[in-house]
PDB file of C-alpha atoms in Angstrom:
ATOM      1  CA  MET A   1      -0.636  53.735 -42.890  1.00 62.00           C
ATOM      2  CA  LYS A   2      -3.014  52.148 -40.335  1.00 78.00           C
ATOM      3  CA  LYS A   3      -2.143  48.940 -38.534  1.00 94.00           C
ATOM      4  CA  HIS A   4      -3.476  45.969 -40.509  1.00 96.00           C
ATOM      5  CA  ALA A   5      -5.196  42.920 -38.973  1.00 97.00           C
ATOM      6  CA  LEU A   6      -6.512  39.776 -40.637  1.00 97.00           C
ATOM      7  CA  VAL A   7      -9.394  37.731 -39.257  1.00 97.00           C
ATOM      8  CA  VAL A   8      -9.979  34.339 -40.864  1.00 95.00           C
ATOM      9  CA  GLY A   9     -13.415  32.975 -40.071  1.00 88.00           C
ATOM     10  CA  GLY A  10     -14.487  36.421 -38.931  1.00 85.00           C
ATOM     11  CA  THR A  11     -18.182  36.533 -39.776  1.00 89.00           C
ATOM     12  CA  GLY A  12     -19.603  34.076 -37.254  1.00 88.00           C
ATOM     13  CA  MET A  13     -18.401  33.787 -33.680  1.00 90.00           C
ATOM     14  CA  LEU A  14     -15.466  36.136 -34.402  1.00 94.00           C
ATOM     15  CA  ALA A  15     -17.507  38.920 -36.040  1.00 93.00           C
ATOM     16  CA  SER A  16     -17.372  41.144 -32.969  1.00 94.00           C
ATOM     17  CA  VAL A  17     -13.599  40.542 -32.782  1.00 96.00           C
ATOM     18  CA  ALA A  18     -13.312  42.054 -36.265  1.00 95.00           C
ATOM     19  CA  GLY A  19     -15.455  44.985 -35.123  1.00 94.00           C
ATOM     20  CA  TRP A  20     -13.369  45.426 -31.974  1.00 96.00           C
ATOM     21  CA  LEU A  21     -10.117  45.440 -33.972  1.00 96.00           C
ATOM     22  CA  LYS A  22     -11.565  48.148 -36.198  1.00 94.00           C
ATOM     23  CA  GLU A  23     -12.476  50.186 -33.100  1.00 94.00           C
ATOM     24  CA  GLN A  24      -8.872  49.783 -31.889  1.00 95.00           C
ATOM     25  CA  GLY A  25      -7.592  51.547 -35.008  1.00 94.00           C
ATOM     26  CA  TYR A  26      -6.805  48.579 -37.235  1.00 95.00           C
ATOM     27  CA  HIS A  27      -7.578  48.287 -40.879  1.00 94.00           C
ATOM     28  CA  VAL A  28      -9.271  44.863 -40.769  1.00 95.00           C
ATOM     29  CA  SER A  29      -9.326  42.311 -43.585  1.00 95.00           C
ATOM     30  CA  VAL A  30     -11.863  39.544 -42.966  1.00 95.00           C
ATOM     31  CA  VAL A  31     -11.873  36.190 -44.761  1.00 94.00           C
ATOM     32  CA  ALA A  32     -15.129  34.264 -45.109  1.00 91.00           C
ATOM     33  CA  ARG A  33     -16.653  31.876 -47.606  1.00 88.00           C
ATOM     34  CA  THR A  34     -20.009  33.500 -48.330  1.00 86.00           C
ATOM     35  CA  GLU A  35     -20.938  36.891 -49.688  1.00 89.00           C
ATOM     36  CA  ALA A  36     -24.038  36.994 -47.480  1.00 89.00           C
ATOM     37  CA  SER A  37     -22.049  36.649 -44.249  1.00 88.00           C
ATOM     38  CA  LEU A  38     -19.581  39.301 -45.388  1.00 88.00           C
ATOM     39  CA  GLN A  39     -22.446  41.662 -46.236  1.00 90.00           C
ATOM     40  CA  ARG A  40     -23.903  41.187 -42.733  1.00 90.00           C
ATOM     41  CA  LEU A  41     -20.506  42.070 -41.281  1.00 88.00           C
ATOM     42  CA  GLU A  42     -20.328  45.246 -43.385  1.00 89.00           C
ATOM     43  CA  GLU A  43     -23.894  46.190 -42.384  1.00 90.00           C
ATOM     44  CA  THR A  44     -22.993  45.785 -38.709  1.00 87.00           C
ATOM     45  CA  TYR A  45     -19.570  47.474 -38.675  1.00 87.00           C
ATOM     46  CA  GLY A  46     -19.524  49.629 -41.809  1.00 86.00           C
ATOM     47  CA  ARG A  47     -17.096  49.497 -44.694  1.00 83.00           C
ATOM     48  CA  GLN A  48     -14.581  52.094 -43.559  1.00 87.00           C
ATOM     49  CA  HIS A  49     -11.325  50.331 -42.630  1.00 89.00           C
ATOM     50  CA  LEU A  50     -13.002  46.941 -43.134  1.00 89.00           C
ATOM     51  CA  VAL A  51     -12.245  44.815 -46.174  1.00 90.00           C
ATOM     52  CA  THR A  52     -14.166  41.650 -46.795  1.00 90.00           C
ATOM     53  CA  ILE A  53     -12.421  38.845 -48.628  1.00 92.00           C
ATOM     54  CA  GLN A  54     -14.693  36.176 -50.043  1.00 92.00           C
ATOM     55  CA  VAL A  55     -12.641  33.018 -50.446  1.00 93.00           C
ATOM     56  CA  ASP A  56     -12.908  29.430 -49.314  1.00 92.00           C
ATOM     57  CA  TYR A  57      -9.785  28.734 -47.264  1.00 92.00           C
ATOM     58  CA  HIS A  58      -9.880  25.127 -48.509  1.00 93.00           C
ATOM     59  CA  ASN A  59      -8.587  26.590 -51.805  1.00 94.00           C
ATOM     60  CA  SER A  60      -4.941  27.262 -50.918  1.00 94.00           C
ATOM     61  CA  GLU A  61      -4.041  29.083 -54.112  1.00 96.00           C
ATOM     62  CA  ALA A  62      -7.002  31.464 -53.910  1.00 96.00           C
ATOM     63  CA  LEU A  63      -6.479  32.078 -50.186  1.00 96.00           C
ATOM     64  CA  CYS A  64      -2.806  32.970 -50.658  1.00 96.00           C
ATOM     65  CA  ALA A  65      -3.573  35.240 -53.611  1.00 97.00           C
ATOM     66  CA  ARG A  66      -6.254  37.145 -51.696  1.00 95.00           C
ATOM     67  CA  ILE A  67      -3.993  37.626 -48.665  1.00 96.00           C
ATOM     68  CA  LYS A  68      -1.216  38.940 -50.930  1.00 96.00           C
ATOM     69  CA  ASP A  69      -3.710  41.361 -52.497  1.00 95.00           C
ATOM     70  CA  ALA A  70      -4.813  42.605 -49.062  1.00 95.00           C
ATOM     71  CA  ILE A  71      -1.194  43.174 -48.004  1.00 95.00           C
ATOM     72  CA  LYS A  72      -0.374  45.025 -51.238  1.00 94.00           C
ATOM     73  CA  GLU A  73      -3.396  47.271 -50.800  1.00 93.00           C
ATOM     74  CA  HIS A  74      -3.334  47.868 -47.024  1.00 93.00           C
ATOM     75  CA  GLY A  75       0.217  47.121 -45.908  1.00 94.00           C
ATOM     76  CA  PRO A  76       1.824  44.346 -43.851  1.00 95.00           C
ATOM     77  CA  ILE A  77      -0.381  42.497 -41.395  1.00 97.00           C
ATOM     78  CA  SER A  78       0.630  42.773 -37.741  1.00 96.00           C
ATOM     79  CA  LYS A  79      -2.169  40.762 -36.073  1.00 97.00           C
ATOM     80  CA  VAL A  80      -3.930  37.620 -37.297  1.00 97.00           C
ATOM     81  CA  VAL A  81      -6.858  35.863 -35.659  1.00 97.00           C
ATOM     82  CA  CYS A  82      -7.693  32.475 -37.222  1.00 95.00           C
ATOM     83  CA  TRP A  83     -10.559  30.071 -36.652  1.00 92.00           C
ATOM     84  CA  ILE A  84     -10.042  27.391 -39.274  1.00 89.00           C
ATOM     85  CA  HIS A  85     -11.879  24.080 -39.353  1.00 85.00           C
ATOM     86  CA  SER A  86      -9.861  20.866 -39.320  1.00 82.00           C
ATOM     87  CA  SER A  87     -11.198  20.085 -42.811  1.00 85.00           C
ATOM     88  CA  ALA A  88      -8.574  22.518 -44.171  1.00 88.00           C
ATOM     89  CA  PRO A  89      -5.391  21.481 -42.347  1.00 85.00           C
ATOM     90  CA  GLU A  90      -3.095  23.411 -44.722  1.00 91.00           C
ATOM     91  CA  ALA A  91      -4.971  26.732 -44.478  1.00 93.00           C
ATOM     92  CA  LEU A  92      -3.351  27.966 -41.254  1.00 93.00           C
ATOM     93  CA  GLN A  93       0.114  27.189 -42.600  1.00 93.00           C
ATOM     94  CA  ASN A  94      -0.753  29.053 -45.813  1.00 94.00           C
ATOM     95  CA  VAL A  95      -1.851  32.104 -43.838  1.00 95.00           C
ATOM     96  CA  ALA A  96       1.315  31.991 -41.717  1.00 95.00           C
ATOM     97  CA  GLU A  97       3.589  31.770 -44.749  1.00 94.00           C
ATOM     98  CA  GLU A  98       1.863  34.588 -46.646  1.00 95.00           C
ATOM     99  CA  VAL A  99       1.773  36.996 -43.699  1.00 96.00           C
ATOM    100  CA  GLY A 100       5.292  36.036 -42.601  1.00 95.00           C
ATOM    101  CA  ALA A 101       6.770  36.615 -46.053  1.00 93.00           C
ATOM    102  CA  TYR A 102       6.766  40.387 -45.532  1.00 88.00           C
ATOM    103  CA  GLY A 103       9.406  40.354 -42.807  1.00 81.00           C
ATOM    104  CA  GLU A 104       7.487  42.453 -40.282  1.00 87.00           C
ATOM    105  CA  GLU A 105       6.928  41.206 -36.728  1.00 94.00           C
ATOM    106  CA  TRP A 106       3.404  39.895 -36.273  1.00 96.00           C
ATOM    107  CA  ASP A 107       1.183  37.937 -33.874  1.00 97.00           C
ATOM    108  CA  LEU A 108      -0.932  34.897 -34.744  1.00 96.00           C
ATOM    109  CA  PHE A 109      -3.896  34.102 -32.487  1.00 96.00           C
ATOM    110  CA  HIS A 110      -4.911  30.558 -33.403  1.00 94.00           C
ATOM    111  CA  VAL A 111      -8.405  29.790 -32.110  1.00 94.00           C
ATOM    112  CA  ASN A 112      -9.036  26.087 -31.449  1.00 91.00           C
ATOM    113  CA  GLY A 113     -11.933  24.067 -30.165  1.00 86.00           C
ATOM    114  CA  SER A 114     -11.427  22.308 -26.824  1.00 74.00           C
ATOM    115  CA  ALA A 115     -10.085  19.148 -28.463  1.00 68.00           C
ATOM    116  CA  GLY A 116      -7.202  21.214 -29.919  1.00 60.00           C
ATOM    117  CA  TYR A 117      -5.151  20.937 -26.698  1.00 53.00           C
ATOM    118  CA  MET A 118      -1.863  22.576 -27.606  1.00 47.00           C
ATOM    119  CA  ASN A 119      -1.446  21.382 -31.195  1.00 51.00           C
ATOM    120  CA  ARG A 120       1.204  23.999 -31.779  1.00 47.00           C
ATOM    121  CA  ASP A 121       3.570  21.564 -33.438  1.00 52.00           C
ATOM    122  CA  LYS A 122       1.129  21.192 -36.337  1.00 62.00           C
ATOM    123  CA  ILE A 123       2.168  24.570 -37.698  1.00 74.00           C
ATOM    124  CA  LYS A 124       5.615  25.952 -38.343  1.00 85.00           C
ATOM    125  CA  VAL A 125       5.494  29.646 -37.679  1.00 88.00           C
ATOM    126  CA  PRO A 126       7.945  31.982 -39.386  1.00 92.00           C
ATOM    127  CA  SER A 127      10.653  33.479 -37.179  1.00 93.00           C
ATOM    128  CA  ASN A 128       8.933  36.890 -37.325  1.00 95.00           C
ATOM    129  CA  CYS A 129       5.713  35.446 -35.823  1.00 95.00           C
ATOM    130  CA  LYS A 130       4.669  35.221 -32.186  1.00 96.00           C
ATOM    131  CA  TYR A 131       2.194  32.328 -31.872  1.00 94.00           C
ATOM    132  CA  HIS A 132      -0.702  32.428 -29.396  1.00 95.00           C
ATOM    133  CA  GLN A 133      -3.092  29.519 -29.009  1.00 92.00           C
ATOM    134  CA  VAL A 134      -6.625  30.285 -27.840  1.00 94.00           C
ATOM    135  CA  LEU A 135      -8.464  27.178 -26.643  1.00 93.00           C
ATOM    136  CA  LEU A 136     -12.246  27.251 -26.454  1.00 94.00           C
ATOM    137  CA  GLY A 137     -13.558  25.274 -23.516  1.00 94.00           C
ATOM    138  CA  PHE A 138     -16.931  25.089 -21.846  1.00 95.00           C
ATOM    139  CA  VAL A 139     -18.764  26.633 -18.909  1.00 96.00           C
ATOM    140  CA  LEU A 140     -19.751  24.925 -15.651  1.00 95.00           C
ATOM    141  CA  GLU A 141     -22.766  26.507 -13.992  1.00 92.00           C
ATOM    142  CA  ASP A 142     -25.434  25.266 -11.613  1.00 91.00           C
ATOM    143  CA  GLY A 143     -23.956  21.759 -11.634  1.00 86.00           C
ATOM    144  CA  ARG A 144     -24.250  21.484 -15.432  1.00 93.00           C
ATOM    145  CA  SER A 145     -21.966  22.233 -18.347  1.00 95.00           C
ATOM    146  CA  ARG A 146     -22.591  24.041 -21.605  1.00 95.00           C
ATOM    147  CA  TRP A 147     -20.578  25.192 -24.592  1.00 95.00           C
ATOM    148  CA  LEU A 148     -19.507  28.809 -24.839  1.00 96.00           C
ATOM    149  CA  THR A 149     -21.750  31.374 -26.521  1.00 95.00           C
ATOM    150  CA  ASN A 150     -20.481  33.412 -29.483  1.00 94.00           C
ATOM    151  CA  LYS A 151     -20.240  36.455 -27.188  1.00 96.00           C
ATOM    152  CA  GLU A 152     -18.188  34.529 -24.618  1.00 97.00           C
ATOM    153  CA  ILE A 153     -15.920  33.253 -27.381  1.00 96.00           C
ATOM    154  CA  ALA A 154     -15.410  36.708 -28.897  1.00 96.00           C
ATOM    155  CA  ASP A 155     -14.842  38.315 -25.477  1.00 97.00           C
ATOM    156  CA  GLY A 156     -12.318  35.581 -24.640  1.00 97.00           C
ATOM    157  CA  VAL A 157     -10.439  36.026 -27.932  1.00 97.00           C
ATOM    158  CA  ILE A 158     -10.293  39.780 -27.305  1.00 97.00           C
ATOM    159  CA  GLU A 159      -8.936  39.129 -23.803  1.00 97.00           C
ATOM    160  CA  ALA A 160      -6.330  36.750 -25.260  1.00 97.00           C
ATOM    161  CA  PHE A 161      -5.410  39.447 -27.756  1.00 94.00           C
ATOM    162  CA  CYS A 162      -4.956  41.993 -24.957  1.00 96.00           C
ATOM    163  CA  THR A 163      -2.931  39.715 -22.658  1.00 95.00           C
ATOM    164  CA  GLU A 164      -0.781  38.232 -25.457  1.00 91.00           C
ATOM    165  CA  LYS A 165      -0.183  35.018 -23.505  1.00 95.00           C
ATOM    166  CA  ASP A 166       1.239  32.086 -25.446  1.00 93.00           C
ATOM    167  CA  SER A 167      -1.739  29.971 -24.407  1.00 92.00           C
ATOM    168  CA  PHE A 168      -5.144  31.218 -23.319  1.00 94.00           C
ATOM    169  CA  ILE A 169      -8.224  29.206 -22.340  1.00 95.00           C
ATOM    170  CA  VAL A 170     -11.691  30.675 -22.794  1.00 96.00           C
ATOM    171  CA  GLY A 171     -13.989  29.012 -20.262  1.00 96.00           C
ATOM    172  CA  THR A 172     -12.581  25.855 -18.728  1.00 94.00           C
ATOM    173  CA  LEU A 173     -11.230  22.527 -19.940  1.00 91.00           C
ATOM    174  CA  GLU A 174     -11.374  20.806 -16.559  1.00 90.00           C
ATOM    175  CA  PRO A 175     -12.704  18.559 -15.465  1.00 90.00           C
ATOM    176  CA  TRP A 176     -12.692  17.252 -19.034  1.00 86.00           C
ATOM    177  CA  GLU A 177     -15.218  14.528 -18.241  1.00 89.00           C
ATOM    178  CA  LYS A 178     -17.771  17.249 -17.341  1.00 89.00           C
ATOM    179  CA  ARG A 179     -17.715  18.816 -20.802  1.00 89.00           C
ATOM    180  CA  PRO A 180     -21.069  18.920 -22.651  1.00 90.00           C
ATOM    181  CA  GLN A 181     -21.772  15.879 -24.756  1.00 83.00           C
TER     182      GLN A 181
END
């Protein structure tokens, strides 16, 4: 059975991360809220070894059920990349508990906006999980600052995935007062 990865929030800025994981030999399950965004992902990367899961992660029961279904169909998940908005504070914990319930060792790459500065204590990871926080910063160039592009974000998440550091910053967070307003 192929290695199985889960990408939550994988149709926007993380779409190319889902595509990259597929290229690396993973069977990739992608969670997103809208059918249209999932269809665009399938059109870009094809359907082979890519499963789209339409569910709103604000709905804990539905999210957990769909993750269980993906695991039953494609095997235990070994890598998870999550970009979850703060409006669903329980979603990341739900993902961690569902993936962790299968006893296999796995890695969680938790993508946070720059204000997320090391909020690791907000989630209790199962003992079979290695937690990696990916902080999204900003870029300083020509004396000005700007937010990261989707490509820079995706490339940074892929680099974090490859280095497997506990904490990884995409762009910069310092000096904080120079961040874009």
